[in-house]
Amino acid sequence: MSDKLLLVVAALTSLTWGLTGIFIRLLPPVSPVLVASLRLFVALLVTLPFIFLLQNRQHGFALVCKRPIAYVLALLLVAYYLLATIAFQVAPVAEVALLLSTAPLFVLALRWMYGTKPAVVEVVGALLALSGMIVIMSPQIINSGHLSWQQVLGDIAAIMAAIMTALYAFWFKKLAEQGKAPEASGVALLTFAMGSIILALLVATTGKMGDFSELDSRSWYLFIALGVLSTAIPTFGFALASKRLPAIITACISLFIPVFAGIFAFLILGEYLNLHFLLGSLLVISGVILIVRQAHVKTSRD
């Protein structure tokens, strides 16, 4: 596959991931556990035929299933999908997408905790990103008389989802440096399978089965779009881009997701971007760019 085609794949990955919040918000107000479960189940159904057709993929997935660490990594991604769903249901789509893109900030914090002192540029980037997050959430903090607990919950869920992504990325990188990392596509498939089963059991045990009655034919079309366009395709597209393109380009995929999400939210949901969000997003994206760029410089030197 040519580099030009890979760049198209990277752009489509940002575009389709940017649609995630739109599909979730267009669904009826059902349990986020049910939404995440069906999303992963659809992604699993779409992915399985390709695994069965490609013998090398079957062997790779079998090897992944024998690695206990793969299950831990998959659980982190399942937690990410659930938390992101909760966030998109109750907070503005563009705001959630932006907070989800702050994972590099938490990766930096994890590296610091494990003894890797951050560079000055990374510290500046972290401070900018944190300032941006505070600016974005400040209307909910300052206007306590009009405090939207749902939006605060959504913001917190989005930040926790970003932490799950950071834990996954940090741990996966550590394993890769030791030559022990499981295949990324195999972990993704394991995530779809485990998430479908675990979250379905959670739906059954929490008495949320009645939410199925809220789903009409339109809802099922949305679930198919969510599972295929915003889960299966970008997951494997990102894995492919990560293998073949420079790290700085694949890192930019996450930075463009809030941009596409904001545009889609405005055009489809009618969500307007206030001044706090615009200023905060500028700070967050600038901070994340500094962190990612410095990480790329370090990798190039190594």
PDB file of C-alpha atoms in Angstrom:
ATOM      1  CA  MET A   1       0.000   0.000   0.000  1.00  0.00           C
ATOM      2  CA  SER A   2       1.422   3.404  -1.030  1.00  0.00           C
ATOM      3  CA  ASP A   3       2.071   6.216   1.449  1.00  0.00           C
ATOM      4  CA  LYS A   4      -0.556   8.369  -0.286  1.00  0.00           C
ATOM      5  CA  LEU A   5      -3.193   5.696   0.240  1.00  0.00           C
ATOM      6  CA  LEU A   6      -2.083   5.317   3.856  1.00  0.00           C
ATOM      7  CA  LEU A   7      -2.543   9.063   4.357  1.00  0.00           C
ATOM      8  CA  VAL A   8      -6.088   8.687   3.009  1.00  0.00           C
ATOM      9  CA  VAL A   9      -6.631   5.847   5.499  1.00  0.00           C
ATOM     10  CA  ALA A  10      -5.353   8.089   8.319  1.00  0.00           C
ATOM     11  CA  ALA A  11      -7.695  10.919   7.268  1.00  0.00           C
ATOM     12  CA  LEU A  12     -10.678   8.552   7.037  1.00  0.00           C
ATOM     13  CA  THR A  13      -9.818   7.204  10.494  1.00  0.00           C
ATOM     14  CA  SER A  14     -10.111  10.705  11.984  1.00  0.00           C
ATOM     15  CA  LEU A  15     -13.294  11.332  10.011  1.00  0.00           C
ATOM     16  CA  THR A  16     -15.069   8.128  11.037  1.00  0.00           C
ATOM     17  CA  TRP A  17     -13.987   8.367  14.679  1.00  0.00           C
ATOM     18  CA  GLY A  18     -15.321  11.928  14.649  1.00  0.00           C
ATOM     19  CA  LEU A  19     -18.782  10.531  13.852  1.00  0.00           C
ATOM     20  CA  THR A  20     -18.909   8.406  17.019  1.00  0.00           C
ATOM     21  CA  GLY A  21     -20.621  10.978  19.225  1.00  0.00           C
ATOM     22  CA  ILE A  22     -23.132  11.830  16.492  1.00  0.00           C
ATOM     23  CA  PHE A  23     -24.321   8.237  16.152  1.00  0.00           C
ATOM     24  CA  ILE A  24     -24.555   7.837  19.945  1.00  0.00           C
ATOM     25  CA  ARG A  25     -26.548  11.060  20.388  1.00  0.00           C
ATOM     26  CA  LEU A  26     -28.975  10.110  17.597  1.00  0.00           C
ATOM     27  CA  LEU A  27     -29.821   6.860  19.398  1.00  0.00           C
ATOM     28  CA  PRO A  28     -32.744   6.689  21.873  1.00  0.00           C
ATOM     29  CA  PRO A  29     -31.783   7.432  25.521  1.00  0.00           C
ATOM     30  CA  VAL A  30     -30.959   3.835  26.455  1.00  0.00           C
ATOM     31  CA  SER A  31     -28.337   2.438  28.827  1.00  0.00           C
ATOM     32  CA  PRO A  32     -24.756   3.319  27.812  1.00  0.00           C
ATOM     33  CA  VAL A  33     -23.801  -0.260  28.695  1.00  0.00           C
ATOM     34  CA  LEU A  34     -26.251  -1.531  26.067  1.00  0.00           C
ATOM     35  CA  VAL A  35     -24.965   0.963  23.495  1.00  0.00           C
ATOM     36  CA  ALA A  36     -21.316   0.002  24.079  1.00  0.00           C
ATOM     37  CA  SER A  37     -22.165  -3.713  24.035  1.00  0.00           C
ATOM     38  CA  LEU A  38     -24.039  -3.564  20.728  1.00  0.00           C
ATOM     39  CA  ARG A  39     -21.376  -1.302  19.222  1.00  0.00           C
ATOM     40  CA  LEU A  40     -18.640  -3.822  19.983  1.00  0.00           C
ATOM     41  CA  PHE A  41     -20.830  -6.756  18.925  1.00  0.00           C
ATOM     42  CA  VAL A  42     -21.435  -5.219  15.490  1.00  0.00           C
ATOM     43  CA  ALA A  43     -17.698  -4.543  15.145  1.00  0.00           C
ATOM     44  CA  LEU A  44     -17.014  -8.178  16.068  1.00  0.00           C
ATOM     45  CA  LEU A  45     -19.488  -9.506  13.483  1.00  0.00           C
ATOM     46  CA  VAL A  46     -17.933  -7.339  10.767  1.00  0.00           C
ATOM     47  CA  THR A  47     -14.375  -8.327  11.672  1.00  0.00           C
ATOM     48  CA  LEU A  48     -14.749 -12.101  12.145  1.00  0.00           C
ATOM     49  CA  PRO A  49     -15.214 -13.023   8.444  1.00  0.00           C
ATOM     50  CA  PHE A  50     -11.887 -11.380   7.570  1.00  0.00           C
ATOM     51  CA  ILE A  51     -10.165 -13.284  10.379  1.00  0.00           C
ATOM     52  CA  PHE A  52     -11.541 -16.596   9.097  1.00  0.00           C
ATOM     53  CA  LEU A  53     -10.528 -15.796   5.506  1.00  0.00           C
ATOM     54  CA  LEU A  54      -6.948 -14.852   6.389  1.00  0.00           C
ATOM     55  CA  GLN A  55      -5.071 -17.813   7.833  1.00  0.00           C
ATOM     56  CA  ASN A  56      -2.178 -15.710   9.127  1.00  0.00           C
ATOM     57  CA  ARG A  57      -4.672 -13.556  11.047  1.00  0.00           C
ATOM     58  CA  GLN A  58      -6.203 -16.680  12.591  1.00  0.00           C
ATOM     59  CA  HIS A  59      -2.773 -17.761  13.798  1.00  0.00           C
ATOM     60  CA  GLY A  60      -2.019 -14.253  15.098  1.00  0.00           C
ATOM     61  CA  PHE A  61      -5.298 -14.048  16.998  1.00  0.00           C
ATOM     62  CA  ALA A  62      -4.737 -17.522  18.487  1.00  0.00           C
ATOM     63  CA  LEU A  63      -1.350 -16.364  19.786  1.00  0.00           C
ATOM     64  CA  VAL A  64      -2.911 -13.213  21.269  1.00  0.00           C
ATOM     65  CA  CYS A  65      -5.535 -15.296  23.101  1.00  0.00           C
ATOM     66  CA  LYS A  66      -2.740 -17.235  24.820  1.00  0.00           C
ATOM     67  CA  ARG A  67      -1.258 -14.051  26.306  1.00  0.00           C
ATOM     68  CA  PRO A  68      -2.771 -13.017  29.694  1.00  0.00           C
ATOM     69  CA  ILE A  69      -1.532  -9.455  29.169  1.00  0.00           C
ATOM     70  CA  ALA A  70      -3.700  -9.211  26.035  1.00  0.00           C
ATOM     71  CA  TYR A  71      -6.814  -9.624  28.180  1.00  0.00           C
ATOM     72  CA  VAL A  72      -5.706  -6.800  30.474  1.00  0.00           C
ATOM     73  CA  LEU A  73      -5.113  -4.520  27.480  1.00  0.00           C
ATOM     74  CA  ALA A  74      -8.493  -5.489  26.015  1.00  0.00           C
ATOM     75  CA  LEU A  75     -10.234  -4.694  29.319  1.00  0.00           C
ATOM     76  CA  LEU A  76      -8.694  -1.214  29.285  1.00  0.00           C
ATOM     77  CA  LEU A  77     -10.164  -0.644  25.818  1.00  0.00           C
ATOM     78  CA  VAL A  78     -13.564  -2.012  26.886  1.00  0.00           C
ATOM     79  CA  ALA A  79     -13.532   0.481  29.772  1.00  0.00           C
ATOM     80  CA  TYR A  80     -12.633   3.216  27.276  1.00  0.00           C
ATOM     81  CA  TYR A  81     -15.582   2.372  25.006  1.00  0.00           C
ATOM     82  CA  LEU A  82     -18.029   2.340  27.929  1.00  0.00           C
ATOM     83  CA  LEU A  83     -16.775   5.599  29.461  1.00  0.00           C
ATOM     84  CA  ALA A  84     -16.714   7.336  26.069  1.00  0.00           C
ATOM     85  CA  THR A  85     -20.317   6.247  25.455  1.00  0.00           C
ATOM     86  CA  ILE A  86     -21.417   7.674  28.812  1.00  0.00           C
ATOM     87  CA  ALA A  87     -19.631  10.933  28.022  1.00  0.00           C
ATOM     88  CA  PHE A  88     -21.134  11.333  24.546  1.00  0.00           C
ATOM     89  CA  GLN A  89     -24.640  10.702  25.873  1.00  0.00           C
ATOM     90  CA  VAL A  90     -24.627  13.538  28.402  1.00  0.00           C
ATOM     91  CA  ALA A  91     -22.061  16.161  27.310  1.00  0.00           C
ATOM     92  CA  PRO A  92     -21.512  18.174  24.100  1.00  0.00           C
ATOM     93  CA  VAL A  93     -19.981  15.996  21.384  1.00  0.00           C
ATOM     94  CA  ALA A  94     -17.090  18.316  20.473  1.00  0.00           C
ATOM     95  CA  GLU A  95     -16.209  18.818  24.147  1.00  0.00           C
ATOM     96  CA  VAL A  96     -16.072  15.071  24.787  1.00  0.00           C
ATOM     97  CA  ALA A  97     -14.033  14.419  21.634  1.00  0.00           C
ATOM     98  CA  LEU A  98     -11.528  17.072  22.687  1.00  0.00           C
ATOM     99  CA  LEU A  99     -11.143  15.655  26.201  1.00  0.00           C
ATOM    100  CA  LEU A 100     -10.681  12.173  24.746  1.00  0.00           C
ATOM    101  CA  SER A 101      -7.756  13.509  22.706  1.00  0.00           C
ATOM    102  CA  THR A 102      -5.816  14.436  25.872  1.00  0.00           C
ATOM    103  CA  ALA A 103      -4.464  10.883  26.315  1.00  0.00           C
ATOM    104  CA  PRO A 104      -0.848  12.008  25.518  1.00  0.00           C
ATOM    105  CA  LEU A 105      -1.024  14.251  28.600  1.00  0.00           C
ATOM    106  CA  PHE A 106      -1.713  11.237  30.821  1.00  0.00           C
ATOM    107  CA  VAL A 107       0.944   9.156  29.048  1.00  0.00           C
ATOM    108  CA  LEU A 108       3.399  11.913  29.985  1.00  0.00           C
ATOM    109  CA  ALA A 109       2.240  11.708  33.613  1.00  0.00           C
ATOM    110  CA  LEU A 110       2.671   7.913  33.627  1.00  0.00           C
ATOM    111  CA  ARG A 111       6.186   8.211  32.210  1.00  0.00           C
ATOM    112  CA  TRP A 112       7.012  10.729  34.935  1.00  0.00           C
ATOM    113  CA  MET A 113       5.661   8.368  37.612  1.00  0.00           C
ATOM    114  CA  TYR A 114       7.926   5.622  36.253  1.00  0.00           C
ATOM    115  CA  GLY A 115      11.023   7.789  36.473  1.00  0.00           C
ATOM    116  CA  THR A 116      11.278   9.393  33.031  1.00  0.00           C
ATOM    117  CA  LYS A 117      11.700  13.111  33.631  1.00  0.00           C
ATOM    118  CA  PRO A 118       9.729  15.156  31.071  1.00  0.00           C
ATOM    119  CA  ALA A 119      11.440  17.754  28.899  1.00  0.00           C
ATOM    120  CA  VAL A 120      10.671  21.450  29.398  1.00  0.00           C
ATOM    121  CA  VAL A 121       8.640  21.450  26.168  1.00  0.00           C
ATOM    122  CA  GLU A 122       6.519  18.569  27.482  1.00  0.00           C
ATOM    123  CA  VAL A 123       5.904  20.373  30.784  1.00  0.00           C
ATOM    124  CA  VAL A 124       4.793  23.490  28.886  1.00  0.00           C
ATOM    125  CA  GLY A 125       2.530  21.313  26.733  1.00  0.00           C
ATOM    126  CA  ALA A 126       1.033  19.655  29.803  1.00  0.00           C
ATOM    127  CA  LEU A 127       0.348  23.019  31.453  1.00  0.00           C
ATOM    128  CA  LEU A 128      -1.302  24.321  28.274  1.00  0.00           C
ATOM    129  CA  ALA A 129      -3.483  21.212  27.966  1.00  0.00           C
ATOM    130  CA  LEU A 130      -4.501  21.344  31.639  1.00  0.00           C
ATOM    131  CA  SER A 131      -5.298  25.057  31.338  1.00  0.00           C
ATOM    132  CA  GLY A 132      -7.439  24.320  28.308  1.00  0.00           C
ATOM    133  CA  MET A 133      -9.363  21.596  30.145  1.00  0.00           C
ATOM    134  CA  ILE A 134     -10.029  24.024  33.017  1.00  0.00           C
ATOM    135  CA  VAL A 135     -11.220  26.720  30.600  1.00  0.00           C
ATOM    136  CA  ILE A 136     -13.584  24.267  28.881  1.00  0.00           C
ATOM    137  CA  MET A 137     -15.085  23.097  32.180  1.00  0.00           C
ATOM    138  CA  SER A 138     -15.102  26.564  33.797  1.00  0.00           C
ATOM    139  CA  PRO A 139     -18.708  27.458  32.817  1.00  0.00           C
ATOM    140  CA  GLN A 140     -19.937  24.458  34.831  1.00  0.00           C
ATOM    141  CA  ILE A 141     -17.675  25.387  37.763  1.00  0.00           C
ATOM    142  CA  ILE A 142     -18.306  29.159  37.799  1.00  0.00           C
ATOM    143  CA  ASN A 143     -22.033  29.129  37.055  1.00  0.00           C
ATOM    144  CA  SER A 144     -22.837  26.909  40.020  1.00  0.00           C
ATOM    145  CA  GLY A 145     -26.419  28.137  40.013  1.00  0.00           C
ATOM    146  CA  HIS A 146     -26.861  26.629  36.561  1.00  0.00           C
ATOM    147  CA  LEU A 147     -24.586  23.656  37.146  1.00  0.00           C
ATOM    148  CA  SER A 148     -25.275  20.808  34.742  1.00  0.00           C
ATOM    149  CA  TRP A 149     -24.309  17.694  36.643  1.00  0.00           C
ATOM    150  CA  GLN A 150     -24.881  15.649  33.511  1.00  0.00           C
ATOM    151  CA  GLN A 151     -22.313  17.677  31.600  1.00  0.00           C
ATOM    152  CA  VAL A 152     -19.836  17.479  34.490  1.00  0.00           C
ATOM    153  CA  LEU A 153     -20.369  13.697  34.587  1.00  0.00           C
ATOM    154  CA  GLY A 154     -19.778  13.565  30.840  1.00  0.00           C
ATOM    155  CA  ASP A 155     -16.549  15.559  31.115  1.00  0.00           C
ATOM    156  CA  ILE A 156     -15.288  13.344  33.952  1.00  0.00           C
ATOM    157  CA  ALA A 157     -16.181  10.190  32.003  1.00  0.00           C
ATOM    158  CA  ALA A 158     -14.328  11.557  28.953  1.00  0.00           C
ATOM    159  CA  ILE A 159     -11.214  12.293  31.031  1.00  0.00           C
ATOM    160  CA  MET A 160     -11.364   8.800  32.570  1.00  0.00           C
ATOM    161  CA  ALA A 161     -11.698   7.325  29.072  1.00  0.00           C
ATOM    162  CA  ALA A 162      -8.600   9.271  28.013  1.00  0.00           C
ATOM    163  CA  ILE A 163      -6.778   7.803  31.026  1.00  0.00           C
ATOM    164  CA  MET A 164      -7.779   4.280  29.902  1.00  0.00           C
ATOM    165  CA  THR A 165      -6.334   5.018  26.457  1.00  0.00           C
ATOM    166  CA  ALA A 166      -3.159   6.390  28.045  1.00  0.00           C
ATOM    167  CA  LEU A 167      -2.747   3.287  30.216  1.00  0.00           C
ATOM    168  CA  TYR A 168      -3.191   1.088  27.149  1.00  0.00           C
ATOM    169  CA  ALA A 169      -0.716   3.094  25.040  1.00  0.00           C
ATOM    170  CA  PHE A 170       1.861   3.325  27.848  1.00  0.00           C
ATOM    171  CA  TRP A 171       1.686  -0.364  28.710  1.00  0.00           C
ATOM    172  CA  PHE A 172       1.689  -1.448  25.060  1.00  0.00           C
ATOM    173  CA  LYS A 173       4.761   0.711  24.376  1.00  0.00           C
ATOM    174  CA  LYS A 174       6.599  -0.793  27.352  1.00  0.00           C
ATOM    175  CA  LEU A 175       5.821  -4.306  26.117  1.00  0.00           C
ATOM    176  CA  ALA A 176       6.884  -3.399  22.566  1.00  0.00           C
ATOM    177  CA  GLU A 177      10.247  -2.127  23.837  1.00  0.00           C
ATOM    178  CA  GLN A 178      10.754  -5.523  25.502  1.00  0.00           C
ATOM    179  CA  GLY A 179       9.613  -7.393  22.389  1.00  0.00           C
ATOM    180  CA  LYS A 180       6.623  -8.795  24.285  1.00  0.00           C
ATOM    181  CA  ALA A 181       3.731  -6.777  22.846  1.00  0.00           C
ATOM    182  CA  PRO A 182       0.790  -8.779  21.453  1.00  0.00           C
ATOM    183  CA  GLU A 183      -0.419  -7.994  17.935  1.00  0.00           C
ATOM    184  CA  ALA A 184      -2.510  -4.793  18.024  1.00  0.00           C
ATOM    185  CA  SER A 185      -5.188  -6.074  15.632  1.00  0.00           C
ATOM    186  CA  GLY A 186      -5.519  -9.240  17.715  1.00  0.00           C
ATOM    187  CA  VAL A 187      -6.022  -7.161  20.857  1.00  0.00           C
ATOM    188  CA  ALA A 188      -8.675  -5.123  19.015  1.00  0.00           C
ATOM    189  CA  LEU A 189     -10.579  -8.275  18.042  1.00  0.00           C
ATOM    190  CA  LEU A 190     -10.263  -9.591  21.596  1.00  0.00           C
ATOM    191  CA  THR A 191     -11.644  -6.251  22.814  1.00  0.00           C
ATOM    192  CA  PHE A 192     -14.686  -6.575  20.554  1.00  0.00           C
ATOM    193  CA  ALA A 193     -15.336 -10.137  21.781  1.00  0.00           C
ATOM    194  CA  MET A 194     -14.765  -9.493  25.494  1.00  0.00           C
ATOM    195  CA  GLY A 195     -16.660  -6.207  25.429  1.00  0.00           C
ATOM    196  CA  SER A 196     -19.665  -7.773  23.714  1.00  0.00           C
ATOM    197  CA  ILE A 197     -19.866 -10.579  26.285  1.00  0.00           C
ATOM    198  CA  ILE A 198     -19.014  -8.679  29.481  1.00  0.00           C
ATOM    199  CA  LEU A 199     -21.218  -5.680  28.732  1.00  0.00           C
ATOM    200  CA  ALA A 200     -24.105  -7.911  27.567  1.00  0.00           C
ATOM    201  CA  LEU A 201     -23.933  -9.770  30.889  1.00  0.00           C
ATOM    202  CA  LEU A 202     -23.890  -6.409  32.671  1.00  0.00           C
ATOM    203  CA  VAL A 203     -27.020  -5.353  30.775  1.00  0.00           C
ATOM    204  CA  ALA A 204     -28.754  -8.602  31.747  1.00  0.00           C
ATOM    205  CA  THR A 205     -27.803  -8.401  35.428  1.00  0.00           C
ATOM    206  CA  THR A 206     -28.720  -4.723  35.864  1.00  0.00           C
ATOM    207  CA  GLY A 207     -32.258  -5.117  34.540  1.00  0.00           C
ATOM    208  CA  LYS A 208     -31.671  -3.010  31.418  1.00  0.00           C
ATOM    209  CA  MET A 209     -33.015  -5.610  28.973  1.00  0.00           C
ATOM    210  CA  GLY A 210     -36.179  -3.537  28.681  1.00  0.00           C
ATOM    211  CA  ASP A 211     -34.171  -0.905  26.806  1.00  0.00           C
ATOM    212  CA  PHE A 212     -34.333  -3.153  23.737  1.00  0.00           C
ATOM    213  CA  SER A 213     -37.984  -2.150  23.355  1.00  0.00           C
ATOM    214  CA  GLU A 214     -36.829   1.450  22.793  1.00  0.00           C
ATOM    215  CA  LEU A 215     -34.866   0.458  19.702  1.00  0.00           C
ATOM    216  CA  ASP A 216     -36.591   0.814  16.325  1.00  0.00           C
ATOM    217  CA  SER A 217     -35.300   0.043  12.815  1.00  0.00           C
ATOM    218  CA  ARG A 218     -33.568   3.445  12.653  1.00  0.00           C
ATOM    219  CA  SER A 219     -31.711   2.624  15.871  1.00  0.00           C
ATOM    220  CA  TRP A 220     -30.368  -0.604  14.415  1.00  0.00           C
ATOM    221  CA  TYR A 221     -29.085   1.230  11.341  1.00  0.00           C
ATOM    222  CA  LEU A 222     -27.319   3.646  13.684  1.00  0.00           C
ATOM    223  CA  PHE A 223     -25.782   0.738  15.599  1.00  0.00           C
ATOM    224  CA  ILE A 224     -24.500  -0.753  12.343  1.00  0.00           C
ATOM    225  CA  ALA A 225     -22.975   2.611  11.403  1.00  0.00           C
ATOM    226  CA  LEU A 226     -21.498   2.982  14.904  1.00  0.00           C
ATOM    227  CA  GLY A 227     -20.026  -0.519  14.893  1.00  0.00           C
ATOM    228  CA  VAL A 228     -18.704  -0.443  11.326  1.00  0.00           C
ATOM    229  CA  LEU A 229     -17.823   3.191  10.542  1.00  0.00           C
ATOM    230  CA  SER A 230     -16.819   4.367  14.024  1.00  0.00           C
ATOM    231  CA  THR A 231     -15.362   1.184  15.530  1.00  0.00           C
ATOM    232  CA  ALA A 232     -14.173  -1.580  13.188  1.00  0.00           C
ATOM    233  CA  ILE A 233     -12.870   0.544  10.298  1.00  0.00           C
ATOM    234  CA  PRO A 234     -10.993   3.201  12.339  1.00  0.00           C
ATOM    235  CA  THR A 235      -9.599   0.622  14.778  1.00  0.00           C
ATOM    236  CA  PHE A 236      -7.894  -1.382  12.056  1.00  0.00           C
ATOM    237  CA  GLY A 237      -7.186   1.711   9.974  1.00  0.00           C
ATOM    238  CA  PHE A 238      -5.290   3.206  12.896  1.00  0.00           C
ATOM    239  CA  ALA A 239      -3.398  -0.058  13.452  1.00  0.00           C
ATOM    240  CA  LEU A 240      -2.388  -0.103   9.771  1.00  0.00           C
ATOM    241  CA  ALA A 241      -1.378   3.564   9.763  1.00  0.00           C
ATOM    242  CA  SER A 242       0.626   3.112  12.977  1.00  0.00           C
ATOM    243  CA  LYS A 243       2.715   0.365  11.376  1.00  0.00           C
ATOM    244  CA  ARG A 244       3.535   2.170   8.127  1.00  0.00           C
ATOM    245  CA  LEU A 245       3.413   5.935   8.733  1.00  0.00           C
ATOM    246  CA  PRO A 246       5.685   8.122  10.924  1.00  0.00           C
ATOM    247  CA  ALA A 247       4.540   8.332  14.554  1.00  0.00           C
ATOM    248  CA  ILE A 248       3.961  12.092  14.330  1.00  0.00           C
ATOM    249  CA  ILE A 249       1.381  11.566  11.559  1.00  0.00           C
ATOM    250  CA  THR A 250      -0.537   8.817  13.342  1.00  0.00           C
ATOM    251  CA  ALA A 251      -0.505  10.902  16.525  1.00  0.00           C
ATOM    252  CA  CYS A 252      -2.195  13.703  14.595  1.00  0.00           C
ATOM    253  CA  ILE A 253      -5.144  11.395  13.879  1.00  0.00           C
ATOM    254  CA  SER A 254      -6.430  11.929  17.420  1.00  0.00           C
ATOM    255  CA  LEU A 255      -5.920  15.694  17.126  1.00  0.00           C
ATOM    256  CA  PHE A 256      -8.215  15.975  14.113  1.00  0.00           C
ATOM    257  CA  ILE A 257     -11.028  13.940  15.692  1.00  0.00           C
ATOM    258  CA  PRO A 258     -12.347  16.888  17.806  1.00  0.00           C
ATOM    259  CA  VAL A 259     -12.287  19.085  14.693  1.00  0.00           C
ATOM    260  CA  PHE A 260     -14.441  16.674  12.704  1.00  0.00           C
ATOM    261  CA  ALA A 261     -16.631  15.982  15.753  1.00  0.00           C
ATOM    262  CA  GLY A 262     -17.259  19.709  16.252  1.00  0.00           C
ATOM    263  CA  ILE A 263     -18.175  20.204  12.590  1.00  0.00           C
ATOM    264  CA  PHE A 264     -20.526  17.207  12.570  1.00  0.00           C
ATOM    265  CA  ALA A 265     -22.111  18.229  15.890  1.00  0.00           C
ATOM    266  CA  PHE A 266     -22.809  21.715  14.517  1.00  0.00           C
ATOM    267  CA  LEU A 267     -24.198  20.498  11.181  1.00  0.00           C
ATOM    268  CA  ILE A 268     -26.217  17.506  12.432  1.00  0.00           C
ATOM    269  CA  LEU A 269     -27.041  18.173  16.103  1.00  0.00           C
ATOM    270  CA  GLY A 270     -27.038  21.973  16.029  1.00  0.00           C
ATOM    271  CA  GLU A 271     -24.497  22.202  18.861  1.00  0.00           C
ATOM    272  CA  TYR A 272     -22.833  25.618  18.944  1.00  0.00           C
ATOM    273  CA  LEU A 273     -19.251  26.040  20.114  1.00  0.00           C
ATOM    274  CA  ASN A 274     -19.030  28.722  22.815  1.00  0.00           C
ATOM    275  CA  LEU A 275     -16.050  30.996  23.451  1.00  0.00           C
ATOM    276  CA  HIS A 276     -14.849  28.945  26.436  1.00  0.00           C
ATOM    277  CA  PHE A 277     -14.699  25.826  24.281  1.00  0.00           C
ATOM    278  CA  LEU A 278     -12.910  27.539  21.389  1.00  0.00           C
ATOM    279  CA  LEU A 279     -10.266  29.071  23.671  1.00  0.00           C
ATOM    280  CA  GLY A 280      -9.885  25.876  25.702  1.00  0.00           C
ATOM    281  CA  SER A 281      -9.619  23.699  22.600  1.00  0.00           C
ATOM    282  CA  LEU A 282      -6.854  25.922  21.238  1.00  0.00           C
ATOM    283  CA  LEU A 283      -4.904  25.488  24.486  1.00  0.00           C
ATOM    284  CA  VAL A 284      -5.522  21.724  24.669  1.00  0.00           C
ATOM    285  CA  ILE A 285      -4.568  21.026  21.059  1.00  0.00           C
ATOM    286  CA  SER A 286      -1.478  23.263  21.319  1.00  0.00           C
ATOM    287  CA  GLY A 287      -0.400  21.450  24.479  1.00  0.00           C
ATOM    288  CA  VAL A 288      -0.950  17.988  23.018  1.00  0.00           C
ATOM    289  CA  ILE A 289       0.958  18.960  19.849  1.00  0.00           C
ATOM    290  CA  LEU A 290       3.955  20.017  21.975  1.00  0.00           C
ATOM    291  CA  ILE A 291       3.882  16.721  23.903  1.00  0.00           C
ATOM    292  CA  VAL A 292       3.502  14.583  20.771  1.00  0.00           C
ATOM    293  CA  ARG A 293       6.147  16.538  18.853  1.00  0.00           C
ATOM    294  CA  GLN A 294       8.671  16.175  21.669  1.00  0.00           C
ATOM    295  CA  ALA A 295       7.945  12.440  21.879  1.00  0.00           C
ATOM    296  CA  HIS A 296       8.608  12.172  18.133  1.00  0.00           C
ATOM    297  CA  VAL A 297      11.902  14.055  18.507  1.00  0.00           C
ATOM    298  CA  LYS A 298      13.003  11.643  21.255  1.00  0.00           C
ATOM    299  CA  THR A 299      12.056   8.631  19.118  1.00  0.00           C
ATOM    300  CA  SER A 300      13.996  10.000  16.139  1.00  0.00           C
ATOM    301  CA  ARG A 301      17.104  10.465  18.289  1.00  0.00           C
ATOM    302  CA  ASP A 302      16.852   6.932  19.616  1.00  0.00           C
TER     303      ASP A 302
END
